[in-house]
Tab-separated table of C-alpha atoms and ligand atoms in Angstrom:
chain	number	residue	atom	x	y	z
A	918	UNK	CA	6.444	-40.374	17.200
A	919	UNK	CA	7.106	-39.478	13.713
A	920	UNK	CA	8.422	-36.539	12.978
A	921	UNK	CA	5.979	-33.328	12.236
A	922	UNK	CA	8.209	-29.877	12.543
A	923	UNK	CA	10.340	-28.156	10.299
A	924	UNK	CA	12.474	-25.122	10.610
A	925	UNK	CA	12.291	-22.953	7.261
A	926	UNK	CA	15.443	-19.599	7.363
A	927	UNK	CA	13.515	-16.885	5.563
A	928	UNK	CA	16.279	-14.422	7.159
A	929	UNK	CA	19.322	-14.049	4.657
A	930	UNK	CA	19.683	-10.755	2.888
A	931	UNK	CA	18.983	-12.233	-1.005
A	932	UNK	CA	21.737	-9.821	-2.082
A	933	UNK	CA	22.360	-12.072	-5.535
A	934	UNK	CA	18.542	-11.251	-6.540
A	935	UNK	CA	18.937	-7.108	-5.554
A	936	UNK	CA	17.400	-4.720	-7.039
A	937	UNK	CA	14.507	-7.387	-6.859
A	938	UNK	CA	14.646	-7.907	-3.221
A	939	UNK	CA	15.319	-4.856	-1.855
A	940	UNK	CA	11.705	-4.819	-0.511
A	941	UNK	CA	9.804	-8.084	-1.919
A	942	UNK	CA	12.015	-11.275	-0.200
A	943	UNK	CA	13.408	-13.757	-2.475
A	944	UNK	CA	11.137	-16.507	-0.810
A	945	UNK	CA	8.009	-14.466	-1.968
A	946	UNK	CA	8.695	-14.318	-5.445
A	947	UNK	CA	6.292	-16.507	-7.708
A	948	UNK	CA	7.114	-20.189	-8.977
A	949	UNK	CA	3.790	-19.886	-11.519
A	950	UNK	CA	1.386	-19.120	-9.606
A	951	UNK	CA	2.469	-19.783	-5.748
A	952	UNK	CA	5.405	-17.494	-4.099
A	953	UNK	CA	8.733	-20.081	-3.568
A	954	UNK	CA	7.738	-20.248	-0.503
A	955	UNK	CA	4.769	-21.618	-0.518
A	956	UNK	CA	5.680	-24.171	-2.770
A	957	UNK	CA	8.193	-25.186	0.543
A	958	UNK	CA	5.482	-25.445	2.453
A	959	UNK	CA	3.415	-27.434	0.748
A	960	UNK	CA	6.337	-29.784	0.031
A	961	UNK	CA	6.659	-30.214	3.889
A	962	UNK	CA	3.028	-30.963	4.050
A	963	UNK	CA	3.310	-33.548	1.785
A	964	UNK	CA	5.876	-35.155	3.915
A	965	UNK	CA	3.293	-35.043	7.208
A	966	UNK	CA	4.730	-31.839	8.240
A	967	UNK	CA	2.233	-30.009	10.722
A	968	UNK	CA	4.195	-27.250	12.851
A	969	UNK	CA	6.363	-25.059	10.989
A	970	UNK	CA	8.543	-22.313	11.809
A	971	UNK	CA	9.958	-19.187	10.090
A	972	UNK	CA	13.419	-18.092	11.214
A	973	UNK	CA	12.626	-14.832	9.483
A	974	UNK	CA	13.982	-11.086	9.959
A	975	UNK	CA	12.671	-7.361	9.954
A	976	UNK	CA	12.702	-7.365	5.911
A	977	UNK	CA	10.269	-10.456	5.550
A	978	UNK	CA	7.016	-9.144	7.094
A	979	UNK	CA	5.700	-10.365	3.763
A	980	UNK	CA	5.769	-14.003	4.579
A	981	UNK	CA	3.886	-13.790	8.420
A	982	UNK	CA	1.273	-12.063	6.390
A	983	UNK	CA	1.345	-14.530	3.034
A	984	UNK	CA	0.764	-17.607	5.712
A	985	UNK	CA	-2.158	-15.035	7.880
A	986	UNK	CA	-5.305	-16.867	8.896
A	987	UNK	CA	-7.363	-16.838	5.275
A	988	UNK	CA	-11.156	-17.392	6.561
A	989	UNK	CA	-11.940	-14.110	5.948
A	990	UNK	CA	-10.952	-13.495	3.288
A	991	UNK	CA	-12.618	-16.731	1.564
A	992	UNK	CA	-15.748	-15.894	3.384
A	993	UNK	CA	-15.533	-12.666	1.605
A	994	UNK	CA	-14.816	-14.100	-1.972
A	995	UNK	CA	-17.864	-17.230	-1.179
A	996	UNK	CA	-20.158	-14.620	-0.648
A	997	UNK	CA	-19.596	-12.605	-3.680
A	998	UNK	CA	-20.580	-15.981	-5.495
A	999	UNK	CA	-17.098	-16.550	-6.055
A	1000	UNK	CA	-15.494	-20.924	-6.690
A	1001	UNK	CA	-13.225	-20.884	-3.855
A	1002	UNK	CA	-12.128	-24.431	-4.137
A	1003	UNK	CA	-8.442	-23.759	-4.766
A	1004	UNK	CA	-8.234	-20.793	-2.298
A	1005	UNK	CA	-9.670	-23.419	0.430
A	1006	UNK	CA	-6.785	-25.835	-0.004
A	1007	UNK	CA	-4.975	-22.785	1.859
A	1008	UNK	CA	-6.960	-22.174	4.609
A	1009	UNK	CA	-4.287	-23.769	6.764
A	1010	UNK	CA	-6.283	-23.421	9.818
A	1011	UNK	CA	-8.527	-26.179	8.528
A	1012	UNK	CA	-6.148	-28.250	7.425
A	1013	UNK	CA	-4.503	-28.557	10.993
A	1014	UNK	CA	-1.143	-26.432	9.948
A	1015	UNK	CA	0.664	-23.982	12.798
A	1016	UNK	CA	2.750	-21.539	11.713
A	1017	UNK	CA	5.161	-20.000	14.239
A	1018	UNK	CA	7.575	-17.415	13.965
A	1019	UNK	CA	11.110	-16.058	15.329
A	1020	UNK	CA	13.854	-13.246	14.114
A	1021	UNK	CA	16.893	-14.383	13.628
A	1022	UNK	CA	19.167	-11.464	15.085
A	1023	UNK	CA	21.640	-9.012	13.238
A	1024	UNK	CA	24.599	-9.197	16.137
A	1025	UNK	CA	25.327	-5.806	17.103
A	1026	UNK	CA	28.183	-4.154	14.918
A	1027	UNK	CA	27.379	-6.550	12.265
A	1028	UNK	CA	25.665	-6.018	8.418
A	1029	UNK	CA	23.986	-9.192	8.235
A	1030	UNK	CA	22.635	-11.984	9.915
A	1031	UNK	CA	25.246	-14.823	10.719
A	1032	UNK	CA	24.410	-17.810	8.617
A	1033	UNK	CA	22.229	-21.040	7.870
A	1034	UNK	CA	23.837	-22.436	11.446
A	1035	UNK	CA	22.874	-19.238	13.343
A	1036	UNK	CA	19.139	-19.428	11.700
A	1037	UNK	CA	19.087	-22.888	12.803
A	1038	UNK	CA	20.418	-22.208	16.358
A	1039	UNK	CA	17.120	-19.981	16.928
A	1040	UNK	CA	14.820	-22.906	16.719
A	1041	UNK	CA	16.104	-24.656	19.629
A	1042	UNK	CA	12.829	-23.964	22.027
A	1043	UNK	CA	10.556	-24.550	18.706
A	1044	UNK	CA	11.938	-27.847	18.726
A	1045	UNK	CA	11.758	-28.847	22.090
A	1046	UNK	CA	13.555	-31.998	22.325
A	1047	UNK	CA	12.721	-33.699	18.956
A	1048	UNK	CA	14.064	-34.450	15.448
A	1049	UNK	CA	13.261	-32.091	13.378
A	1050	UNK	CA	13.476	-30.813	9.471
A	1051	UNK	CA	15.215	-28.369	8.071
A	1052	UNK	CA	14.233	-26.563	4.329
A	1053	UNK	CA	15.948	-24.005	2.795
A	1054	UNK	CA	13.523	-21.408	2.369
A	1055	UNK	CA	14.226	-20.309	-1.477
A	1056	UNK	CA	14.934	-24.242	-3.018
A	1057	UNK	CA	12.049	-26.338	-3.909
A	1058	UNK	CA	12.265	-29.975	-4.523
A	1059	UNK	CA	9.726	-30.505	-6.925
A	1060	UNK	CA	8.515	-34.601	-6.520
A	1061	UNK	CA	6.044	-35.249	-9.090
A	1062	UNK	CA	5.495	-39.177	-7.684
A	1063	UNK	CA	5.042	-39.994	-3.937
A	1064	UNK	CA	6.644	-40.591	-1.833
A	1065	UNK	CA	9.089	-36.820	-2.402
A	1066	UNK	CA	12.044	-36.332	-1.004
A	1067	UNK	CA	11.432	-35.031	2.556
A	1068	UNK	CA	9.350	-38.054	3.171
A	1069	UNK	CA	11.855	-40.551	2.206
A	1070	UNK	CA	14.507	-38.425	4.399
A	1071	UNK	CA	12.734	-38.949	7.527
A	1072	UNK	CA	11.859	-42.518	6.587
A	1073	UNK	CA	15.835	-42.946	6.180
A	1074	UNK	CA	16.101	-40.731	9.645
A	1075	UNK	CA	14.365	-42.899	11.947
A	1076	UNK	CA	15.549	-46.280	10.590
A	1077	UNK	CA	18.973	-45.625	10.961
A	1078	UNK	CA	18.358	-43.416	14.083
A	1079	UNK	CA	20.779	-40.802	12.144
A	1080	UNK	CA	21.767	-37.799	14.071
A	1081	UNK	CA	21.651	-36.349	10.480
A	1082	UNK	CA	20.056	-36.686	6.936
A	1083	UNK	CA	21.121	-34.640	4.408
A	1084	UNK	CA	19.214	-34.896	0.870
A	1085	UNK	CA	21.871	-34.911	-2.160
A	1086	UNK	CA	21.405	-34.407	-6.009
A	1087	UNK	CA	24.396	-35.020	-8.220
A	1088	UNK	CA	26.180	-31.878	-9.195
A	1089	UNK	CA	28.031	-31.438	-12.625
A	1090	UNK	CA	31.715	-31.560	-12.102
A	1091	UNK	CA	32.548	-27.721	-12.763
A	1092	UNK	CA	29.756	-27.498	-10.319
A	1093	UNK	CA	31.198	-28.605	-7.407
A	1094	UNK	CA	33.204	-26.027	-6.161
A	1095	UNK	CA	30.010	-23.900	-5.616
A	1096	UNK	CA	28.164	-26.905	-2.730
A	1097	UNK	CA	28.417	-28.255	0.383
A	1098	UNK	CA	29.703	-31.593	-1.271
A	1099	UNK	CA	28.981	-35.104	0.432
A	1100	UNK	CA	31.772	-37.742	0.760
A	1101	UNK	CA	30.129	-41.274	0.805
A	1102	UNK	CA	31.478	-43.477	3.449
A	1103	UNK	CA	30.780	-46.869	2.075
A	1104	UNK	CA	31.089	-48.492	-1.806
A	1105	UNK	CA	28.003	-50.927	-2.513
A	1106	UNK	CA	24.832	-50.988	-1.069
A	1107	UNK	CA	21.904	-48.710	-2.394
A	1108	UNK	CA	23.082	-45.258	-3.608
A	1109	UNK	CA	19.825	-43.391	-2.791
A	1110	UNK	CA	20.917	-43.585	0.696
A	1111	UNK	CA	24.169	-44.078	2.136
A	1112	UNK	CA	26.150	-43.475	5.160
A	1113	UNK	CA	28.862	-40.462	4.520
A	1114	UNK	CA	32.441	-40.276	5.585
A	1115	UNK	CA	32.932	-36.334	5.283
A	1116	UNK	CA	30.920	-32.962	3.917
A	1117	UNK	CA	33.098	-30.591	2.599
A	1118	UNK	CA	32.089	-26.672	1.965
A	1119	UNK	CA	32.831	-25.230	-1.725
A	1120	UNK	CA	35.865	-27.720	-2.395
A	1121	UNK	CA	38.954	-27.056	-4.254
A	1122	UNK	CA	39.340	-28.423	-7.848
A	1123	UNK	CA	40.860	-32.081	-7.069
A	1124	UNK	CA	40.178	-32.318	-3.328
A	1125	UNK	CA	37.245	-35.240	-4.059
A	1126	UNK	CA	35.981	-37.341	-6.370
A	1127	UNK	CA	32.243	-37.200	-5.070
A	1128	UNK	CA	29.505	-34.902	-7.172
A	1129	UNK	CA	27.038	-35.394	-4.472
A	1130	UNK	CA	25.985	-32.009	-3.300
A	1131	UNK	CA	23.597	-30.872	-0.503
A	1132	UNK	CA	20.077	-29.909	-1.510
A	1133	UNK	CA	18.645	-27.769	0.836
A	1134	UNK	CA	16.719	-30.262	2.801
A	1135	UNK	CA	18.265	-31.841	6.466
A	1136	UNK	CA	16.984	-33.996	9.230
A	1137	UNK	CA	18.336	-32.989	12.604
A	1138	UNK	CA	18.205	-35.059	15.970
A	1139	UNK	CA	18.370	-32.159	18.435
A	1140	UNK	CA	22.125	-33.034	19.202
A	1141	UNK	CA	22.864	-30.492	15.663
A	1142	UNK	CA	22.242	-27.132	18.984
A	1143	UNK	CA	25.353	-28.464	20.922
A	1144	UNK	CA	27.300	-29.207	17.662
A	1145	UNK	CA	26.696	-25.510	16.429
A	1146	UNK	CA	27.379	-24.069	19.439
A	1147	UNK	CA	30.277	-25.691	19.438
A	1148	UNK	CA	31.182	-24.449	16.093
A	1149	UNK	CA	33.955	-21.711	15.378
A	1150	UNK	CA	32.193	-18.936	13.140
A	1151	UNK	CA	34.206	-18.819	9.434
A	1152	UNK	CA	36.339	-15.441	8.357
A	1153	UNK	CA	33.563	-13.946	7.721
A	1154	UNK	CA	31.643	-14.295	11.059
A	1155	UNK	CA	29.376	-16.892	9.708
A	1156	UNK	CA	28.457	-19.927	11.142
A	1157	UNK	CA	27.896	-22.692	8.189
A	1158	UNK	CA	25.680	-25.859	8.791
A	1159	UNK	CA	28.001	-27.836	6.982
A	1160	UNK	CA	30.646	-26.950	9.567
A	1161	UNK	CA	28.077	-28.498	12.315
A	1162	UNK	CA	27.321	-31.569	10.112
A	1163	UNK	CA	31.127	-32.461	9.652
A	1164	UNK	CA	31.215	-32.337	13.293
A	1165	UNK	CA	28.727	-34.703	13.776
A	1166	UNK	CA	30.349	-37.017	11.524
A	1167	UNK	CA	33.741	-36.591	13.158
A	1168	UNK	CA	32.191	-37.271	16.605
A	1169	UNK	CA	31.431	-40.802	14.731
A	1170	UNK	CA	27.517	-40.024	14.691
A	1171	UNK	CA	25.484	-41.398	11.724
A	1172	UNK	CA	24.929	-38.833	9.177
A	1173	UNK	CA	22.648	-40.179	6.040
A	1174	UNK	CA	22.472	-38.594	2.734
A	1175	UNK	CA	18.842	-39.849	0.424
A	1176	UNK	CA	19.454	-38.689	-3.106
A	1177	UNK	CA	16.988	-37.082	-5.430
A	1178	UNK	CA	15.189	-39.526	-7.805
A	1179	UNK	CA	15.420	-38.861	-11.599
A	1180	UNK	CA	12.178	-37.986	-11.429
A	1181	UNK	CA	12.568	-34.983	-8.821
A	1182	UNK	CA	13.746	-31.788	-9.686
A	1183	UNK	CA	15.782	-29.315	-7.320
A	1184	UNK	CA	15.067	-25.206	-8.059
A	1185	UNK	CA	17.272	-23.020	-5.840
A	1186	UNK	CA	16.055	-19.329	-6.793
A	1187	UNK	CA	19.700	-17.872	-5.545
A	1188	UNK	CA	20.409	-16.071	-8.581
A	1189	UNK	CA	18.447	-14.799	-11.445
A	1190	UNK	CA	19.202	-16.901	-14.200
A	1191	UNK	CA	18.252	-19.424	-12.028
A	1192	UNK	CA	15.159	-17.518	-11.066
A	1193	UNK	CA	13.886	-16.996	-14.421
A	1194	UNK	CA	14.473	-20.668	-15.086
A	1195	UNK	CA	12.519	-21.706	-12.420
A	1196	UNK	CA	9.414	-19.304	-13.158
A	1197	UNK	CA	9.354	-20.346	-16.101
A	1198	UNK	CA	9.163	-23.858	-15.255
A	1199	UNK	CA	6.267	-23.555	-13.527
A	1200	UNK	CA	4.267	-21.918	-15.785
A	1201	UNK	CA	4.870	-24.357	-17.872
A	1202	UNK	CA	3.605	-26.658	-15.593
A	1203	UNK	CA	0.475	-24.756	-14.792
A	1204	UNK	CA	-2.677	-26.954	-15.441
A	1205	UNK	CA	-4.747	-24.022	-16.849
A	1206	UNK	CA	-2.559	-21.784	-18.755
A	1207	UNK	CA	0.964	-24.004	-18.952
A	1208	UNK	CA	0.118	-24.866	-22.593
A	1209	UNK	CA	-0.298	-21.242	-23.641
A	1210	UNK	CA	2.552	-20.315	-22.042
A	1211	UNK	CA	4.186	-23.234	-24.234
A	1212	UNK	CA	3.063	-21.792	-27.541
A	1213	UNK	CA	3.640	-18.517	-26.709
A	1214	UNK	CA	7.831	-19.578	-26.243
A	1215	UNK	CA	7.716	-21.406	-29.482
A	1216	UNK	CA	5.796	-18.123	-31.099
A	1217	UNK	CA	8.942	-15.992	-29.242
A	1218	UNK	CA	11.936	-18.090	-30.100
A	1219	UNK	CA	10.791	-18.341	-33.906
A	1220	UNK	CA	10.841	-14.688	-33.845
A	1221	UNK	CA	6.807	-13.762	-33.140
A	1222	UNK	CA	6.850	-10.101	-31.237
A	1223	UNK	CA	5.425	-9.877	-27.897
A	1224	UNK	CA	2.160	-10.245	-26.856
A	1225	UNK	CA	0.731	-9.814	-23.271
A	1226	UNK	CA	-2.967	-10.549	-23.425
A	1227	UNK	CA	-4.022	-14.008	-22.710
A	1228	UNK	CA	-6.731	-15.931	-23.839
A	1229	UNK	CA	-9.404	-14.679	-22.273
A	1230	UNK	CA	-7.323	-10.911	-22.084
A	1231	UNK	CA	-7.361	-9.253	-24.812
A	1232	UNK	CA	-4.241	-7.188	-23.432
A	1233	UNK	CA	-6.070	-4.530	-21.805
A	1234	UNK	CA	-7.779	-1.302	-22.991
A	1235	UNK	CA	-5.459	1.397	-25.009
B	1430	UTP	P1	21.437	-18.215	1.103
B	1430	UTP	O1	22.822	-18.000	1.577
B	1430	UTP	O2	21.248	-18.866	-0.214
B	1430	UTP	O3	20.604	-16.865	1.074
B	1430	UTP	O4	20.637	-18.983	2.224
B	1430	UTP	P2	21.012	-15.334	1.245
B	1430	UTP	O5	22.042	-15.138	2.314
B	1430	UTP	O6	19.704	-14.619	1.424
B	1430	UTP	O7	21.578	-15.044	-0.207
B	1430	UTP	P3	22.590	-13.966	-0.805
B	1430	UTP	O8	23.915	-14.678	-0.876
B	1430	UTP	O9	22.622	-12.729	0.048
B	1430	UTP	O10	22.027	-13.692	-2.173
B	1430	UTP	C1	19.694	-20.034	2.028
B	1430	UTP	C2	18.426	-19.759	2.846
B	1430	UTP	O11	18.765	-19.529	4.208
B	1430	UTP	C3	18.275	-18.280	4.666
B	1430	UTP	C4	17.995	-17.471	3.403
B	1430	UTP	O12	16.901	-16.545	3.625
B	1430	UTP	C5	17.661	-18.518	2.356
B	1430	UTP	O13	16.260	-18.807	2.311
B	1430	UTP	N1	19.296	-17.656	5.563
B	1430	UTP	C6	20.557	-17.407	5.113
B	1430	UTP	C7	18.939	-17.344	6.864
B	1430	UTP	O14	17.777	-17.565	7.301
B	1430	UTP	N2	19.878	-16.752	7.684
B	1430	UTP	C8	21.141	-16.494	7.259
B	1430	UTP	O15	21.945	-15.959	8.060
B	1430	UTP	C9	21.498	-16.839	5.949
């Protein structure tokens, strides 16, 4: 059977975005018009994706409720006389989608929760025997073109019968000290997806030649819960993925990376810069009001003041 649930950790503290997510989680704040992590979501859908589960925390009521049952609420809106085409496409419900939900727990005497591998550990019962994904809750992997990334990962997954596949974008070189970076294991053959010799966390300048970073997205046989429980937790009391994954591939077990296309684009919303750039890129990309937003950059950067209203908004009453 092909594979149809993803894990998604909501649970990390999004201290690079504070003040901003001191109450609103990262994964809530808007790409355009959709919250990041709805834009995950729908990415996973894309890929056949029908169960998926939140390893989320006390902070990120905000998400259970974003992904509550919508019927009413559209019923509400039809009845006022009100086109609720677009709202349909999220009545989940309808479209056969379960959402499910667990906390990932703050270990007593500890500040925060203990990592992507602890978040990961939670889903074990969720999972219940088969391979699963893995997204990062605040990264999208924008595919404009079928078939996107997740897709091709568990295509790659099952033919190989990987116990892991990792997608991978190419990092710039002064970047690579900031990803988990993938060592390919073989020289030939078609660089979208390769076998890989070694992952190494954050490396040191000079300790490999490979710019192949991780991108948020995995494919796990169910093997990963042993391999992280038999992980040692780092100085800091976390317990990385990428330690798990290097594991696997030291126990000889086929871990896969599938690379990005040129056509895909990966947005991780850890930071603001990042953030903004992201945001921006989706208005942009709006169909209704992305070339508005256009002209109204050009207007900016060639000096035109501000100017809120909109087209139809004539910037409010005042
Ligand atoms: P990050 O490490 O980028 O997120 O985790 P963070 O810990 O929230 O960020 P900072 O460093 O404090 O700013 C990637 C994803 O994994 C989740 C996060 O919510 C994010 O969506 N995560 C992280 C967990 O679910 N549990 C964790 O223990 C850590």
């Amino acid at each position: 059977m092909t594979i149809d649930r993803a894990v998604i950790p909501v649970a990390g503290l999004g201290t690079r975005l504070l003040p901003t997510t001191k109450a609103v989680p990262k994964e809530m704040l808007p790409a355009g018009r959709l919250p990041i992590i709805h834009h995950v979501v729908e990415e996973l859908i894309a890929a056949g994706i029908r169960r998926i589960l939140f390893v989320s925390s006390r902070q990120k009521g905000a998400i259970e409720n974003h992904f509550d049952d919508y019927s009413s609420l559209l019923m509400h809106l039809e009845l006022d006389g009100r086109d609720v085409r677009e709202m349909g496409r999220f009545d989940y419900r309808q479209r056969g989608i379960e959402f499910f939900f667990t906390r990932q727990q703050v270990p007593l005497g500890e500040t925060k929760p203990l990592g992507t591998g602890d978040a990961v550990a939670s889903a074990e019962s969720f999972v219940g025997g088969s391979d699963f994904v893995v997204a990062y809750g605040d990264s999208i992997i924008a595919s404009p073109n079928p078939p996107g990334l997740v897709e091709r990962m568990i295509g790659s997954h099952e033919e190989h019968r990987s116990a892991c596949t990792i997608g991978a974008w190419e990092v710039r070189p002064e970047m690579v000290g900031h990803y988990g970076i993938l060592v390919p294991g073989q020289t030939g053959g078609d660089p979208a997806d390769i076998r890989l010799a070694d992952i190494i966390e954050k490396p040191a300048p000079g300790t490999t030649d490979s710019r192949l970073a991780v991108s948020a997205r995995y494919v796990f046989a169910p093997e990963i819960f042993d391999t992280i429980r038999a992980v040692a937790p780092s100085e800091t009391g976390e317990i990385y993925l990428t330690d798990a994954i290097h594991r696997l591939i030291r126990n000889g077990r086929v871990v896969r990376s599938v690379r990005l296309r040129e056509d895909e684009t990966r947005y991780d919303i850890g930071n603001h810069s990042a953030y903004f750039r992201t945001f921006i890129d989706f208005a942009l990309k709006d169909p209704e009001w992305g070339e508005e937003m256009a002209a109204y950059l050009s207007e900016r950067l060639a000096g035109g003041s501000a100017r809120t209203g909109g087209r139809d908004d004539p910037g409010g009453a005042g």
